[in-house]
Coordinates of C-alpha atoms in Angstrom, one line a residue:
X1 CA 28.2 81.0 256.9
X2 CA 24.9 82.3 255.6
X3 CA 26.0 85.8 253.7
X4 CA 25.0 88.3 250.8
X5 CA 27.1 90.2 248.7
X6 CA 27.3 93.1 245.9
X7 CA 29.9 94.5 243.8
X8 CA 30.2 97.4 242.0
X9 CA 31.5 99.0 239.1
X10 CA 33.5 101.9 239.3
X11 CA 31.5 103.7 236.6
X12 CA 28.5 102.9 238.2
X13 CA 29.0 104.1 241.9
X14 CA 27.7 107.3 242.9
X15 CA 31.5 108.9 243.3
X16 CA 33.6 106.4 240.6
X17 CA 34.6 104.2 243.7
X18 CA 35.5 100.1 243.5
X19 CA 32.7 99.1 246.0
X20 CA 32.7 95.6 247.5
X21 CA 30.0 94.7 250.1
X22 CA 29.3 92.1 252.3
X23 CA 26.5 91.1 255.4
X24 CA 29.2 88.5 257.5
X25 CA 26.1 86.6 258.9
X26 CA 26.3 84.2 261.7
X27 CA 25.1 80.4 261.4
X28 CA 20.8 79.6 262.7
X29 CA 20.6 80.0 266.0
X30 CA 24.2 81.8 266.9
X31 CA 25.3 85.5 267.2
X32 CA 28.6 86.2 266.6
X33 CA 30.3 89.3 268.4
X34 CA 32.4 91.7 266.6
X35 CA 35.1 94.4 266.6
X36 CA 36.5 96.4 263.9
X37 CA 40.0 96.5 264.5
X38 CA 44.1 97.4 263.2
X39 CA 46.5 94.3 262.3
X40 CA 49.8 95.3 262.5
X41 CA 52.8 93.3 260.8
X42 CA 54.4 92.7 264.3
X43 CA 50.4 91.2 265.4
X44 CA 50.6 88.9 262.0
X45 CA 51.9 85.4 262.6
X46 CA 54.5 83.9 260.2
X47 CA 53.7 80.1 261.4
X48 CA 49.6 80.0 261.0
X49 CA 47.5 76.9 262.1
X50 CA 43.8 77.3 261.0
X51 CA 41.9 76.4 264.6
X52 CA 38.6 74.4 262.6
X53 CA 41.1 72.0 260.6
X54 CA 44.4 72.8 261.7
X55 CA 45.9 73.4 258.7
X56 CA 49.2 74.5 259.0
X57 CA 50.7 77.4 256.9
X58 CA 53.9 79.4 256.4
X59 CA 53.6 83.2 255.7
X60 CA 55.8 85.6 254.2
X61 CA 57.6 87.4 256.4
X62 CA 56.6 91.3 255.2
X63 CA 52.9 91.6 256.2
X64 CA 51.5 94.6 255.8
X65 CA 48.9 96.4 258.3
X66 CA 44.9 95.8 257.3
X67 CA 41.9 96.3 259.0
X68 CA 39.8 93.6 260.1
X69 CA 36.3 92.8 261.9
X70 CA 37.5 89.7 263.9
X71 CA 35.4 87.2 266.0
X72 CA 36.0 88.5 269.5
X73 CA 35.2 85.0 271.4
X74 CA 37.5 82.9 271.0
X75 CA 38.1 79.5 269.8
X76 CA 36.8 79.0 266.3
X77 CA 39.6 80.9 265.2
X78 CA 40.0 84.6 264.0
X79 CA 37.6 85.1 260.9
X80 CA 38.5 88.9 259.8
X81 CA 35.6 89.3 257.3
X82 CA 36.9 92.1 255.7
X83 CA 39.4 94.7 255.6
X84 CA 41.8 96.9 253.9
X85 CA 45.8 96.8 253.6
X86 CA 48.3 99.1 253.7
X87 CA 48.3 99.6 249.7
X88 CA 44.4 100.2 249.6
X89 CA 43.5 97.1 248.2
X90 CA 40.4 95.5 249.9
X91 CA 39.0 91.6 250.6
X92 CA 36.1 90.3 251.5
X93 CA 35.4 86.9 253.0
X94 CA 33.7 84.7 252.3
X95 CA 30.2 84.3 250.5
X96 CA 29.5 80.6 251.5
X97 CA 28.5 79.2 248.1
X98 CA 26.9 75.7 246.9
X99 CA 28.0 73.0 244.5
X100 CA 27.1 69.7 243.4
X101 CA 27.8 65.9 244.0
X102 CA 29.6 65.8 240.2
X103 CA 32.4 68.5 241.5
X104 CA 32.6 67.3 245.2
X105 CA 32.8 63.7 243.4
X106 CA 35.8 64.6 241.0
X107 CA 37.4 66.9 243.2
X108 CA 36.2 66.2 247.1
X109 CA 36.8 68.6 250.2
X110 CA 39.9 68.7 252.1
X111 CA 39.1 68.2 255.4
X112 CA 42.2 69.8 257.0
X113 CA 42.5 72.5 254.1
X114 CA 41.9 76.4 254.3
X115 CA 38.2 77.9 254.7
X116 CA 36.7 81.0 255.6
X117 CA 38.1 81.5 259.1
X118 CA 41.5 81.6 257.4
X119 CA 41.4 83.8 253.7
X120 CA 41.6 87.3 254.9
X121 CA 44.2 86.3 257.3
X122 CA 46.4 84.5 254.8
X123 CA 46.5 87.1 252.0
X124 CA 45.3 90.4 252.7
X125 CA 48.2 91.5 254.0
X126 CA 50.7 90.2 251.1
X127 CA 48.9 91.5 248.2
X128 CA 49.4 95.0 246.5
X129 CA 46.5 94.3 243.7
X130 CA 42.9 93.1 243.7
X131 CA 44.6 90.9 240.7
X132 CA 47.5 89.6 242.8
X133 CA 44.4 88.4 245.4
X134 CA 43.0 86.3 243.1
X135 CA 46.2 84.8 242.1
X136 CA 47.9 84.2 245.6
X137 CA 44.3 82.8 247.1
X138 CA 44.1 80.7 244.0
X139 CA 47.6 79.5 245.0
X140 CA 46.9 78.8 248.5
X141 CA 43.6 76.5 247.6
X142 CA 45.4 74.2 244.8
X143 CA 48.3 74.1 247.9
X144 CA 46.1 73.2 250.6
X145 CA 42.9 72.5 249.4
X146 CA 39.8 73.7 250.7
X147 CA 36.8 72.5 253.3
X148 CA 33.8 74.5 252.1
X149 CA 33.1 76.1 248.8
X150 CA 33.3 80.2 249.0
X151 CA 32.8 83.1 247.5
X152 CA 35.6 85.6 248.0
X153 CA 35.7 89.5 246.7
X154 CA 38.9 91.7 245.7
X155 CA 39.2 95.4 245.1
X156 CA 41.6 98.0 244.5
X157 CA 41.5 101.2 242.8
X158 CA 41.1 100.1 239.3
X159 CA 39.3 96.7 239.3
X160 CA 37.1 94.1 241.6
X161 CA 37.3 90.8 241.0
X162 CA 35.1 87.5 242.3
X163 CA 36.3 84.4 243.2
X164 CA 35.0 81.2 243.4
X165 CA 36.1 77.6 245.1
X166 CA 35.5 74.5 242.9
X167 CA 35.7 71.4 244.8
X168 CA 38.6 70.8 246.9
X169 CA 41.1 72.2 244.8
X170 CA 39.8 74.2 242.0
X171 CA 38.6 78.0 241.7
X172 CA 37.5 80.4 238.8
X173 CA 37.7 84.2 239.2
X174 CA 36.0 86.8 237.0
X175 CA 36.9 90.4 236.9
X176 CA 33.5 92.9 237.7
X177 CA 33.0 95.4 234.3
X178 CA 33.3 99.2 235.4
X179 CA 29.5 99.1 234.2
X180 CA 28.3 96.8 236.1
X181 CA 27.1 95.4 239.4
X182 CA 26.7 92.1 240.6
X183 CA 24.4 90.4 243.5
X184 CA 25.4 87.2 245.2
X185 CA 23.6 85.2 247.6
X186 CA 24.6 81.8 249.1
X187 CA 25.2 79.9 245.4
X188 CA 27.9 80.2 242.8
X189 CA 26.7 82.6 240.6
X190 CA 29.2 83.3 237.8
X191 CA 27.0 82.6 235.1
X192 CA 29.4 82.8 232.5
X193 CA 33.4 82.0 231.9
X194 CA 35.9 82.4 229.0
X195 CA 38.4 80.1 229.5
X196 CA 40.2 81.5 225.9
X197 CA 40.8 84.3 228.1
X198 CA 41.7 82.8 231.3
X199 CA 44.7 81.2 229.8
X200 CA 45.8 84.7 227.5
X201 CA 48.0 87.3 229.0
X202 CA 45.4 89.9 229.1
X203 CA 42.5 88.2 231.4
X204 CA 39.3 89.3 232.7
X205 CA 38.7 85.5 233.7
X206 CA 41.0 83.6 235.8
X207 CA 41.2 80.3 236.8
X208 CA 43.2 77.6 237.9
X209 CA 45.6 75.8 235.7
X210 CA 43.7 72.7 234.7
X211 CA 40.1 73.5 235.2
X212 CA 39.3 73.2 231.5
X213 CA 41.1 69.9 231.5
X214 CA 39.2 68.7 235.1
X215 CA 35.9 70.0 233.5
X216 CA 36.2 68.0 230.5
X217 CA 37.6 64.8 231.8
X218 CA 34.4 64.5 234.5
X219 CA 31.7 65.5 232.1
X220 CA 30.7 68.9 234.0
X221 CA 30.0 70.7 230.8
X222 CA 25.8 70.7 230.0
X223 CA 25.9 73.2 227.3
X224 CA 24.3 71.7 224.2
X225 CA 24.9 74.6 222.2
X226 CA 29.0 74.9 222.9
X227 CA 28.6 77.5 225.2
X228 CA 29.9 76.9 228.7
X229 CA 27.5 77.6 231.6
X230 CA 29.6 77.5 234.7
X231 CA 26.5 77.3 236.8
X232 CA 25.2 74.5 235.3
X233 CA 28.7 72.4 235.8
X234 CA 29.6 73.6 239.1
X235 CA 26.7 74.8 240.8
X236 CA 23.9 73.3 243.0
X237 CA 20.1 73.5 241.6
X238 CA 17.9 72.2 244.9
X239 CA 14.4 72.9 246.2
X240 CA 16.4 74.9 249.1
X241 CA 18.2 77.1 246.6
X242 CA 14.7 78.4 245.7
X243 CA 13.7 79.6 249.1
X244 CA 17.1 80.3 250.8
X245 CA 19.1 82.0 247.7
X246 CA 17.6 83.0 244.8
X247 CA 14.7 84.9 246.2
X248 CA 17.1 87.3 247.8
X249 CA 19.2 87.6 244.4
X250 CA 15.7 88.9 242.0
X251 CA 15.0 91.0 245.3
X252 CA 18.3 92.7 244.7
X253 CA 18.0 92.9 240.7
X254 CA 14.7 94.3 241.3
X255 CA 15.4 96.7 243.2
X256 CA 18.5 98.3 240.7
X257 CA 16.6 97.3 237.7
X258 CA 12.5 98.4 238.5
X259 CA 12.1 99.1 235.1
X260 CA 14.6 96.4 233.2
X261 CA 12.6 93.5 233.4
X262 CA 8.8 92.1 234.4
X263 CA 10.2 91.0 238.1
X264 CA 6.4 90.2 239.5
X265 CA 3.1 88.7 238.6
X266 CA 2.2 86.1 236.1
X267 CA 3.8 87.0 233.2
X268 CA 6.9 87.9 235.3
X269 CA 10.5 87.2 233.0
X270 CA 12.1 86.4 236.2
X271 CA 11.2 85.8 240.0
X272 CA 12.3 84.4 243.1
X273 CA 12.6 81.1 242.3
X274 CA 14.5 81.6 238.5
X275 CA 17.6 79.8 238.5
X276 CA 18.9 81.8 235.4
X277 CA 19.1 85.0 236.9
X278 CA 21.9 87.6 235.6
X279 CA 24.8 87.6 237.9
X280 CA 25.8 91.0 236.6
X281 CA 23.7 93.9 235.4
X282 CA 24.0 97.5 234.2
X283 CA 21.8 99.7 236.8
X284 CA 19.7 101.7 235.8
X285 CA 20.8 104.8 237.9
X286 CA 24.5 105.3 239.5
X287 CA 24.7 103.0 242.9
X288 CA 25.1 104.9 246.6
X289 CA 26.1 103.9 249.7
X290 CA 22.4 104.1 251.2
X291 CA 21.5 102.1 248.0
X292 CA 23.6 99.4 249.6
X293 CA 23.0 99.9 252.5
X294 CA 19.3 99.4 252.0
X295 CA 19.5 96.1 250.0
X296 CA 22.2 94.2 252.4
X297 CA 19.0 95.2 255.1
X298 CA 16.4 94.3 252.6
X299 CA 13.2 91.7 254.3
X300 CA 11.6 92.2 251.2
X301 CA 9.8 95.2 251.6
X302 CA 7.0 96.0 248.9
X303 CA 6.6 92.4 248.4
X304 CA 3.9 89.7 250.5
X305 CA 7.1 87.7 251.7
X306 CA 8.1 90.4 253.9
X307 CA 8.0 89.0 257.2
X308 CA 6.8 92.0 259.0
X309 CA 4.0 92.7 256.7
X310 CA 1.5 91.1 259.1
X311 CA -1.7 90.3 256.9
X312 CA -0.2 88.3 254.1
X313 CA 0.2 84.7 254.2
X314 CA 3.3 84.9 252.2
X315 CA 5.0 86.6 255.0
X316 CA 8.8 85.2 255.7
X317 CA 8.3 82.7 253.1
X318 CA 12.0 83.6 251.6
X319 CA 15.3 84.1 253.6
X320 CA 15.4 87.9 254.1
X321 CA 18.7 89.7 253.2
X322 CA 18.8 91.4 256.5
X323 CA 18.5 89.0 259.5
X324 CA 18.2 88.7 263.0
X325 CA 21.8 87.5 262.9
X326 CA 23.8 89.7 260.4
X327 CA 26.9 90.1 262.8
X328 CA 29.0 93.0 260.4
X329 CA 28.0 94.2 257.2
X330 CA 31.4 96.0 255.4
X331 CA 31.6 98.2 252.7
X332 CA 34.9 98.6 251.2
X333 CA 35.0 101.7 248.5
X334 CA 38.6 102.2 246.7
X335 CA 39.6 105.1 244.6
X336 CA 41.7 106.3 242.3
X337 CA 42.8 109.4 243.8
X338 CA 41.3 109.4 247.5
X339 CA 41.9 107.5 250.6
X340 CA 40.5 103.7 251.1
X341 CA 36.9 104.2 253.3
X342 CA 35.6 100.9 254.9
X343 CA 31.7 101.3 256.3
X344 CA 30.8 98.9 259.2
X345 CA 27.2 98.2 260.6
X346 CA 26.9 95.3 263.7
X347 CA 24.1 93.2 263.9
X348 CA 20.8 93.3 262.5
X349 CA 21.0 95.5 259.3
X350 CA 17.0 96.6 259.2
X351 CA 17.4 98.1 262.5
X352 CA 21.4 100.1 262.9
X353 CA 23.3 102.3 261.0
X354 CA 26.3 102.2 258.3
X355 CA 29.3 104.3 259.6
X356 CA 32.6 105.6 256.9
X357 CA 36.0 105.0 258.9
X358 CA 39.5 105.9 256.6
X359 CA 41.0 102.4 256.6
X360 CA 45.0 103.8 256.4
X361 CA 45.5 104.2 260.4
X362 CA 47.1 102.6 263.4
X363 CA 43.9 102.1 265.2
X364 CA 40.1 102.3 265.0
X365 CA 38.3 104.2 267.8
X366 CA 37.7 102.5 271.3
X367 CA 33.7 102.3 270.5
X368 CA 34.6 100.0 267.5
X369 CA 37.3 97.9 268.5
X370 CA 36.5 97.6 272.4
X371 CA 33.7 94.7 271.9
X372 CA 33.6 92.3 275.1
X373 CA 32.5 89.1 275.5
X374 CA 29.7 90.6 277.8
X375 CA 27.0 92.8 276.8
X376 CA 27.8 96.4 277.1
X377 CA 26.5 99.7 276.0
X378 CA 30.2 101.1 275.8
X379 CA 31.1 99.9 272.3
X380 CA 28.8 99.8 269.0
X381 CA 28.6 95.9 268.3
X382 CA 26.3 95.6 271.5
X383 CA 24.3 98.9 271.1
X384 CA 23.4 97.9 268.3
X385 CA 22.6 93.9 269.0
X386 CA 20.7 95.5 271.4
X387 CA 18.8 98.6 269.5
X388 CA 17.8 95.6 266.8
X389 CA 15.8 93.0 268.9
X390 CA 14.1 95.8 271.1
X391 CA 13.5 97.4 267.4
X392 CA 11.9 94.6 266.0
X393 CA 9.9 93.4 269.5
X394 CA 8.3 96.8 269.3
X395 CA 8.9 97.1 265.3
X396 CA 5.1 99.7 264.8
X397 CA 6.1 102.2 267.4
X398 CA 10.0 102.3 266.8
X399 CA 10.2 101.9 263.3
X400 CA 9.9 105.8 262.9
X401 CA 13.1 106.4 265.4
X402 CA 14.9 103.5 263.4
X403 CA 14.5 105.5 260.2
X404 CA 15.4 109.0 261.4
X405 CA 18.9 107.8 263.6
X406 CA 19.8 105.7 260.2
X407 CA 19.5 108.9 257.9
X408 CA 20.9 111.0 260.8
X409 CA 23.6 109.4 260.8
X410 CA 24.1 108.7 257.2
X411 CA 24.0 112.6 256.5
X412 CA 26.5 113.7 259.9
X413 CA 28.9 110.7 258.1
X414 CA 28.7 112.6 254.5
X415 CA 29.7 116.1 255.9
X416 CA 32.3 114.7 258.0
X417 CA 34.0 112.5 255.4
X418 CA 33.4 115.3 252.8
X419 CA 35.3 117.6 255.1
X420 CA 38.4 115.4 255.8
X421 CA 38.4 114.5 252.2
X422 CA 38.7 117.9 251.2
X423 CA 41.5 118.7 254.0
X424 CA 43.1 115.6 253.1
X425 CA 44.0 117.2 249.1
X426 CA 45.6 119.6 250.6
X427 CA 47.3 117.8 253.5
X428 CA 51.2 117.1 254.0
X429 CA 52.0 113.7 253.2
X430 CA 53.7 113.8 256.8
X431 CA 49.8 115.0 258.3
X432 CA 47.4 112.9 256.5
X433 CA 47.1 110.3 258.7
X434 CA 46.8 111.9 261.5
X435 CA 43.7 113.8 259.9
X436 CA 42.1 110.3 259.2
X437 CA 42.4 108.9 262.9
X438 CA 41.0 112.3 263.8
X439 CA 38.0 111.9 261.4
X440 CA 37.7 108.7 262.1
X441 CA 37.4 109.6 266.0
X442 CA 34.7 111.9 265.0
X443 CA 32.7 109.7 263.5
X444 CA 32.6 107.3 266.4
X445 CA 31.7 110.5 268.4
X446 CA 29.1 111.0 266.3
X447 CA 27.3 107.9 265.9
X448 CA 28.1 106.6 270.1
X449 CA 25.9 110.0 270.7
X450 CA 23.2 109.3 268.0
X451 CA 22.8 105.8 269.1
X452 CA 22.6 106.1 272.7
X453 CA 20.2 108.4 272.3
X454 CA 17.8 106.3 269.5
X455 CA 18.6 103.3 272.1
X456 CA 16.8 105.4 274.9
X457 CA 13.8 106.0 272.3
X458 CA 13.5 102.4 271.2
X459 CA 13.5 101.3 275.2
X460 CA 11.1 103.3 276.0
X461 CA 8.6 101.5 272.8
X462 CA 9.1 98.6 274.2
X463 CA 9.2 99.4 277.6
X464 CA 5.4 100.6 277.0
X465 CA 4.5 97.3 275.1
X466 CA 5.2 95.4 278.3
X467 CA 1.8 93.1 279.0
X468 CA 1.9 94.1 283.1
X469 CA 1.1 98.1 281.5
X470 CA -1.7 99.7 283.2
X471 CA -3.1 103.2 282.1
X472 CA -4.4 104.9 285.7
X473 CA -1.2 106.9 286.6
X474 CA -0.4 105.8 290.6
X475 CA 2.6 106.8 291.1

């Protein structure tokens, strides 16, 4: 699936949160619908069969509960996205990635292995670190091999981590510094890889156990100066990569590092269609959650490739970050000393809003987990699927009501958070999460009031684009 992702350092976020985020976007021409839901251990199966390849796999038999933002038709299986678990530690999968015909030669696809309807499903709920992630999904893809090359993230309080598929059976994984961020679009991106370090006892690089040995005995190294660039062996470098991928990566370095780099014109160091851009980077200001939220909606805004700038003839010449078909964008922010948050936004990103919800519960609130098959204006995925293509139909007139719900609800989501965090340092153990079902109910109050009501302003812009207007009032 077509997806963009960023990481972030703890040091580096606005409040010393792990932050892992993700746009879960549906394939051209399909909208998939949504829920953000509990999984409880007794929910969890112990004998799992992928639905796409039918893979069949044993699980351990002490889940614990997550979150997850499920497909709600069904037949192509469950695809969770994201979610948290019981011990705080967040996933998020996957970021389809690309290879090449050298790796798929040496090491093809398993066509009834694991994919990305499976991951979350299959280890979430057995891991108590982002580092035990890595290592049981490494497991399960040298076990059962994989179908599609993927791009998975891991965080808990301490660390993220990013791992990537190889071919059918192999994967690299490279821990996020605290200092840093990282951007990902639809192409492995790990740009660089100390395999020293992989196989010491103290790793920030991980991989599995005879990737040095499968890179050297099918000639995937390129480096002519010794250095291994783990791009160059494992990734793909086509025409397509140019307009689909890496535009949306130097849009995203851009925009955290104005001043870092020469990102436009001639003389530009790098631009949309540089296949050496940095995977990570030190920002040059801490990272927020609007800051995220803004580039996983980015169409390229300030640029002549954003498709809604009218008058340029550059206009939607790059795939935009935020599309008509973003199904669930999750945030996932970890701490130290504070409750697990994970942020959820349905359907187009440009045009809805990001909501906090405390991830330790026993349920979600009714307007986020209640998503039918059927449109409805009862539950958030299809308010929103809705408020986006009237939004962008009448994009002049309602852009000014988009704005002002998004940062309405952004601020209402700060003071209520803030509130329950602070009531939460002082809370019983016996009481806390009771407080977060509580906040988290007030949140959904909060933004089911504030988008009915921008859904009634955005009906009426359109309503008074339609071509059978007439001005003389004859009522």
């Amino acid at each position: 699936m077509a997806c963009t992702t960023i990481l972030v350092g703890r040091k580096v976020s606005y409040d010393g949160s792990c932050i892992i985020a993700r746009n879960d976007d549906s394939g051209a021409g399909k909208f998939t619908v949504k829920r953000f839901t509990v999984v409880h251990p007794q929910e969890q199966p112990r004998d799992y069969t992928s639905v796409i390849s039918h893979a069949k796999i044993k699980l351990p038999d002490d889940p614990m509960r997550y979150t997850a933002c499920p497909n709600v038709i069904k037949g192509n299986g469950i695809w969770a996205a994201c979610g948290v678990n019981e011990a705080n530690v967040g996933m998020s999968a996957t970021e389809t990635i690309t290879s090449n015909a050298r790796v798929l030669g040496a090491d093809p696809l398993v066509e009834d292995g694991i994919g990305e309807e499976d991951l979350v499903t299959i280890t979430l709920p057995y891991i108590r670190t982002a580092r035990e992630g890595v290592e049981r999904l490494g497991k399960l893809h040298e076990t059962y091999g994989t179908y599609e090359m993927n791009g998975i993230a891991f965080c808990d309080s301490q660390e993220i981590w990013w791992f990537e598929s190889i071919g059918g059976h192999h994967w690299m994984a490279r821990r996020v510094p605290d200092d840093r961020y990282v951007v990902m679009p639809n192409q492995q991106g790990i740009d660089a890889f100390d395999f020293k370090d992989a196989y010491s006892k103290q790793k920030a690089n991980m991989c599995s156990a005879d990737l040095k040995e499968f890179v050297e005995k099918n000639h995937l190294d390129l480096s002519l100066n010794g250095t291994f660039d783990p791009r160059a062996a494992f990734g793909s470098h086509d025409d397509s990569d140019h307009v689909y991928n890496t535009p949306r990566a130097w849009y995203m370095l851009r925009y955290f590092n104005p001043s870092t780099y020469k990102w436009d014109g001639p003389n530009a160091q790098y631009g949309p269609r540089s296949d050496d851009l940095p995977w990570s980077m030190v920002p040059e200001k801490k990272i927020t959650i609007e800051d995220v939220k803004y580039i996983l909606s980015a169409h390229f805004q300030g640029t002549p490739y954003d498709p809604y700038a009218a008058s340029s003839a550059q206009a939607g010449a790059f795939r935009s970050i935020g599309v008509n078909r973003n199904c669930v964008l999750g945030v996932i922010q970890t701490y130290e000393k504070r409750d697990a948050k994970e942020w959820i936004a349905f359907a187009s990103n440009p045009f809805n809003a990001l909501v906090p919800f405390y991830a330790d519960v026993n349920y979600t609130p009714e307007y986020m987990d209640n998503t039918t098959q059927n449109v409805s204006t009862d539950n958030f995925y299809w308010s929103s699927r809705l408020m986006a293509a009237m939004a962008d139909a009448s994009y002049k007139n309602s852009l000014i009501h988009i704005e002002r719900y998004q940062n309405k609800v952004a601020a209402q989501s700060h003071e209520i958070m803030d509130r329950y965090d602070h009531l939460l340092e002082n809370a019983a153990e016996e009481d806390r999460r009771n407080l977060r079902e509580k906040a988290n109910q007030e949140i959904s109050d909060m933004v089911q009031k504030e988008t009915t009501d921008t859904l009634d302003k955005v009906l009426y812009e359109l309503s008074m684009n339609m071509k059978n207007a007439y001005a003389r009032s004859d009522a």
